[in-house]
mmCIF file of C-alpha atoms in Angstrom:
data_model
loop_
_atom_site.group_PDB
_atom_site.id
_atom_site.type_symbol
_atom_site.label_atom_id
_atom_site.label_comp_id
_atom_site.label_asym_id
_atom_site.label_seq_id
_atom_site.Cartn_x
_atom_site.Cartn_y
_atom_site.Cartn_z
ATOM 1 C CA MET A 1 21.683 -107.550 44.968
ATOM 2 C CA ILE A 2 20.660 -107.275 41.489
ATOM 3 C CA GLU A 3 23.685 -108.889 39.915
ATOM 4 C CA ALA A 4 23.210 -111.942 42.211
ATOM 5 C CA MET A 5 19.653 -112.241 41.064
ATOM 6 C CA LYS A 6 20.788 -111.814 37.479
ATOM 7 C CA PHE A 7 23.177 -114.513 37.863
ATOM 8 C CA VAL A 8 20.576 -116.850 39.310
ATOM 9 C CA HIS A 9 18.082 -115.983 36.545
ATOM 10 C CA ILE A 10 20.616 -116.622 33.782
ATOM 11 C CA ALA A 11 21.833 -119.815 35.344
ATOM 12 C CA ALA A 12 18.106 -121.158 35.796
ATOM 13 C CA ILE A 13 17.130 -120.272 32.235
ATOM 14 C CA ALA A 14 20.211 -121.855 30.977
ATOM 15 C CA LEU A 15 19.377 -125.174 32.640
ATOM 16 C CA TRP A 16 15.672 -124.960 31.728
ATOM 17 C CA THR A 17 15.893 -124.229 27.996
ATOM 18 C CA ALA A 18 18.947 -126.606 27.380
ATOM 19 C CA GLY A 19 16.585 -129.271 28.920
ATOM 20 C CA LEU A 20 13.734 -128.307 26.879
ATOM 21 C CA VAL A 21 15.997 -128.255 23.572
ATOM 22 C CA GLY A 22 17.716 -131.589 24.597
ATOM 23 C CA LEU A 23 14.700 -133.860 26.036
ATOM 24 C CA PRO A 24 13.323 -134.714 22.713
ATOM 25 C CA SER A 25 16.561 -136.451 21.691
ATOM 26 C CA LEU A 26 16.015 -138.748 24.451
ATOM 27 C CA TYR A 27 12.330 -139.227 23.666
ATOM 28 C CA VAL A 28 13.256 -140.688 20.038
ATOM 29 C CA GLN A 29 15.523 -143.416 21.506
ATOM 30 C CA ARG A 30 12.284 -144.756 23.055
ATOM 31 C CA ALA A 31 11.668 -146.580 19.655
ATOM 32 C CA ALA A 32 14.993 -148.506 19.521
ATOM 33 C CA ILE A 33 14.859 -149.868 23.061
ATOM 34 C CA THR A 34 13.590 -153.592 23.094
ATOM 35 C CA ASP A 35 14.391 -154.805 26.749
ATOM 36 C CA ASP A 36 12.594 -153.692 30.031
ATOM 37 C CA GLN A 37 15.814 -152.882 31.759
ATOM 38 C CA SER A 38 16.851 -150.282 29.098
ATOM 39 C CA LEU A 39 13.445 -148.842 29.052
ATOM 40 C CA TYR A 40 13.166 -148.402 32.811
ATOM 41 C CA ARG A 41 16.791 -146.821 32.605
ATOM 42 C CA LEU A 42 15.445 -144.359 30.092
ATOM 43 C CA GLN A 43 12.432 -143.500 31.770
ATOM 44 C CA LYS A 44 14.234 -143.034 34.981
ATOM 45 C CA THR A 45 16.576 -140.635 33.138
ATOM 46 C CA VAL A 46 13.949 -138.742 31.499
ATOM 47 C CA ARG A 47 11.609 -138.217 34.613
ATOM 48 C CA PHE A 48 14.600 -137.181 36.766
ATOM 49 C CA ALA A 49 15.634 -134.570 34.229
ATOM 50 C CA TYR A 50 12.323 -133.312 33.994
ATOM 51 C CA THR A 51 11.211 -133.138 37.601
ATOM 52 C CA THR A 52 14.557 -132.642 39.363
ATOM 53 C CA VAL A 53 16.437 -130.492 37.250
ATOM 54 C CA LEU A 54 14.078 -128.765 34.527
ATOM 55 C CA SER A 55 10.905 -127.919 36.669
ATOM 56 C CA PRO A 56 12.989 -126.409 39.513
ATOM 57 C CA ALA A 57 14.880 -124.522 36.968
ATOM 58 C CA ALA A 58 11.986 -123.270 35.315
ATOM 59 C CA PHE A 59 10.310 -122.250 38.485
ATOM 60 C CA THR A 60 13.481 -120.420 39.663
ATOM 61 C CA ALA A 61 13.761 -118.819 36.221
ATOM 62 C CA VAL A 62 10.479 -117.328 36.556
ATOM 63 C CA ALA A 63 10.417 -116.357 40.111
ATOM 64 C CA SER A 64 13.837 -114.723 39.702
ATOM 65 C CA GLY A 65 12.468 -113.044 36.596
ATOM 66 C CA ILE A 66 9.483 -111.667 38.529
ATOM 67 C CA ALA A 67 12.000 -110.256 41.123
ATOM 68 C CA LEU A 68 13.975 -108.573 38.549
ATOM 69 C CA ILE A 69 11.023 -107.052 36.937
ATOM 70 C CA PHE A 70 10.550 -105.076 40.465
ATOM 71 C CA LEU A 71 13.953 -104.701 41.073
ATOM 72 C CA ARG A 72 14.847 -103.064 37.772
ATOM 73 C CA GLU A 73 11.259 -101.770 36.906
ATOM 74 C CA VAL A 74 11.408 -102.929 33.344
ATOM 75 C CA PHE A 75 8.032 -101.605 31.962
ATOM 76 C CA VAL A 76 9.051 -101.332 28.120
ATOM 77 C CA PRO A 77 7.472 -102.672 25.003
ATOM 78 C CA TRP A 78 10.165 -105.246 24.169
ATOM 79 C CA PHE A 79 9.862 -106.514 27.880
ATOM 80 C CA SER A 80 6.102 -107.418 26.969
ATOM 81 C CA LEU A 81 6.906 -109.172 23.886
ATOM 82 C CA LYS A 82 9.710 -111.189 25.622
ATOM 83 C CA LEU A 83 7.313 -112.457 28.430
ATOM 84 C CA GLY A 84 5.056 -113.555 25.614
ATOM 85 C CA PHE A 85 7.897 -115.754 24.406
ATOM 86 C CA VAL A 86 8.469 -116.826 27.845
ATOM 87 C CA ALA A 87 5.125 -117.998 28.191
ATOM 88 C CA LEU A 88 5.604 -120.064 25.280
ATOM 89 C CA LEU A 89 8.595 -121.692 27.001
ATOM 90 C CA GLY A 90 6.115 -122.430 29.720
ATOM 91 C CA VAL A 91 3.698 -124.131 27.199
ATOM 92 C CA ALA A 92 6.675 -126.197 25.787
ATOM 93 C CA HIS A 93 7.411 -127.241 29.409
ATOM 94 C CA VAL A 94 3.810 -128.530 30.138
ATOM 95 C CA LEU A 95 3.753 -130.257 26.871
ATOM 96 C CA THR A 96 7.150 -131.916 27.670
ATOM 97 C CA GLY A 97 5.531 -133.154 31.054
ATOM 98 C CA LEU A 98 2.684 -134.768 28.962
ATOM 99 C CA VAL A 99 4.815 -136.232 26.461
ATOM 100 C CA ILE A 100 6.750 -138.047 29.357
ATOM 101 C CA ILE A 101 3.763 -139.312 30.991
ATOM 102 C CA ARG A 102 2.612 -140.894 27.575
ATOM 103 C CA LEU A 103 5.905 -142.050 26.071
ATOM 104 C CA PHE A 104 6.749 -144.915 28.322
ATOM 105 C CA ARG A 105 3.390 -146.702 28.073
ATOM 106 C CA GLU A 106 3.427 -150.035 25.958
ATOM 107 C CA GLY A 107 3.665 -149.512 22.339
ATOM 108 C CA GLU A 108 4.280 -145.705 22.327
ATOM 109 C CA GLY A 109 6.993 -143.811 20.350
ATOM 110 C CA TYR A 110 7.975 -140.400 19.533
ATOM 111 C CA PRO A 111 8.608 -139.785 15.842
ATOM 112 C CA ALA A 112 11.882 -138.195 14.635
ATOM 113 C CA TRP A 113 9.874 -135.532 12.860
ATOM 114 C CA ARG A 114 8.132 -134.296 16.247
ATOM 115 C CA CYS A 115 11.727 -134.390 17.699
ATOM 116 C CA ALA A 116 13.020 -132.133 15.194
ATOM 117 C CA ALA A 117 9.976 -129.832 15.289
ATOM 118 C CA ALA A 118 10.148 -129.588 19.064
ATOM 119 C CA THR A 119 13.935 -128.742 19.224
ATOM 120 C CA ILE A 120 13.718 -126.158 16.338
ATOM 121 C CA LEU A 121 10.620 -124.477 17.836
ATOM 122 C CA THR A 122 12.139 -124.400 21.284
ATOM 123 C CA ALA A 123 15.809 -123.119 19.986
ATOM 124 C CA LEU A 124 13.836 -120.397 18.064
ATOM 125 C CA THR A 125 11.695 -119.261 21.040
ATOM 126 C CA VAL A 126 14.889 -119.095 23.323
ATOM 127 C CA LEU A 127 16.737 -117.205 20.552
ATOM 128 C CA ALA A 128 13.976 -114.804 20.195
ATOM 129 C CA ILE A 129 14.096 -114.131 23.981
ATOM 130 C CA LEU A 130 17.831 -113.647 23.654
ATOM 131 C CA LEU A 131 17.560 -111.211 20.620
ATOM 132 C CA LEU A 132 15.106 -109.091 22.772
ATOM 133 C CA VAL A 133 17.245 -108.907 25.703
ATOM 134 C CA LEU A 134 20.164 -108.222 24.248
ATOM 135 C CA ALA A 135 18.906 -105.669 21.557
ATOM 136 C CA LYS A 136 16.172 -103.913 23.898
ATOM 137 C CA PRO A 137 14.719 -102.213 21.014
ATOM 138 C CA ALA A 138 13.180 -98.891 21.792
ATOM 139 C CA ALA A 139 10.407 -99.599 19.280
ATOM 140 C CA LEU A 140 9.019 -102.803 17.836
ATOM 141 C CA PRO A 141 8.414 -103.328 14.257
ATOM 142 C CA LEU A 142 4.981 -104.644 15.055
ATOM 143 C CA GLU A 143 2.174 -102.619 16.783
ATOM 144 C CA LEU A 144 0.854 -104.082 20.231
ATOM 145 C CA PRO A 145 -2.584 -103.442 21.090
ATOM 146 C CA ALA A 146 -2.346 -100.457 23.806
ATOM 147 C CA ALA A 147 -4.668 -102.556 26.017
ATOM 148 C CA LEU A 148 -1.463 -104.656 26.634
ATOM 149 C CA SER A 149 0.226 -101.865 28.499
ATOM 150 C CA GLU A 150 -2.633 -100.955 30.830
ATOM 151 C CA PRO A 151 -3.674 -102.689 33.988
ATOM 152 C CA GLY A 152 -6.323 -105.279 33.096
ATOM 153 C CA GLY A 153 -5.924 -104.834 29.403
ATOM 154 C CA LEU A 154 -5.499 -108.483 28.543
ATOM 155 C CA ARG A 155 -8.618 -109.538 30.395
ATOM 156 C CA ARG A 156 -10.497 -106.611 28.232
ATOM 157 C CA LEU A 157 -9.078 -107.883 24.946
ATOM 158 C CA LEU A 158 -9.727 -111.717 25.818
ATOM 159 C CA ASP A 159 -13.215 -111.402 27.500
ATOM 160 C CA PRO A 160 -15.029 -111.760 24.191
ATOM 161 C CA LEU A 161 -13.491 -115.036 23.486
ATOM 162 C CA ASN A 162 -13.826 -116.176 27.130
ATOM 163 C CA PRO A 163 -16.913 -118.340 27.540
ATOM 164 C CA TRP A 164 -17.068 -118.220 31.241
ATOM 165 C CA SER A 165 -16.499 -114.316 31.226
ATOM 166 C CA VAL A 166 -17.841 -112.646 34.288
ATOM 167 C CA THR A 167 -18.964 -109.050 33.660
ATOM 168 C CA PRO A 168 -19.491 -107.061 36.973
ATOM 169 C CA SER A 169 -23.099 -106.279 37.492
ATOM 170 C CA THR A 170 -23.992 -102.277 37.723
ATOM 171 C CA THR A 171 -27.089 -102.884 40.002
ATOM 172 C CA PRO A 172 -26.580 -103.624 43.615
#
């Protein structure tokens, strides 16, 4: 059971991350397109890749990862750091969707420097995840707050920054 879940997880991650690394190179092609038919073809390709391949792969990667957490009972410091990097991939995924929405409007473009930055940052995030998973370090070179390993710890850490924080009242 665990082996099958790992296979699904790794396959989904491979699709998701390959798409996140590769899509910016399609965005840059937007600037060179002059006719409407080619623009429509590029838009259709990019939207298909995002909605039909990347998004389901992202969902599958996260869902199978959550299942593996409970099957393998992985509660170690390196894993918490890995989840932080996975959250960065999630942010990159959302930003990719926002770029796709805006990119195909009249007069829009995607500069080459942004393509390079998105590709490099995404690739570095994927590399960090791979290194953490393969190395499984017993100790991390950086000290994480102890609250991150306690239930509700993240909330306690972020409550002072949250303008909508709701503190439980002590009076009935």
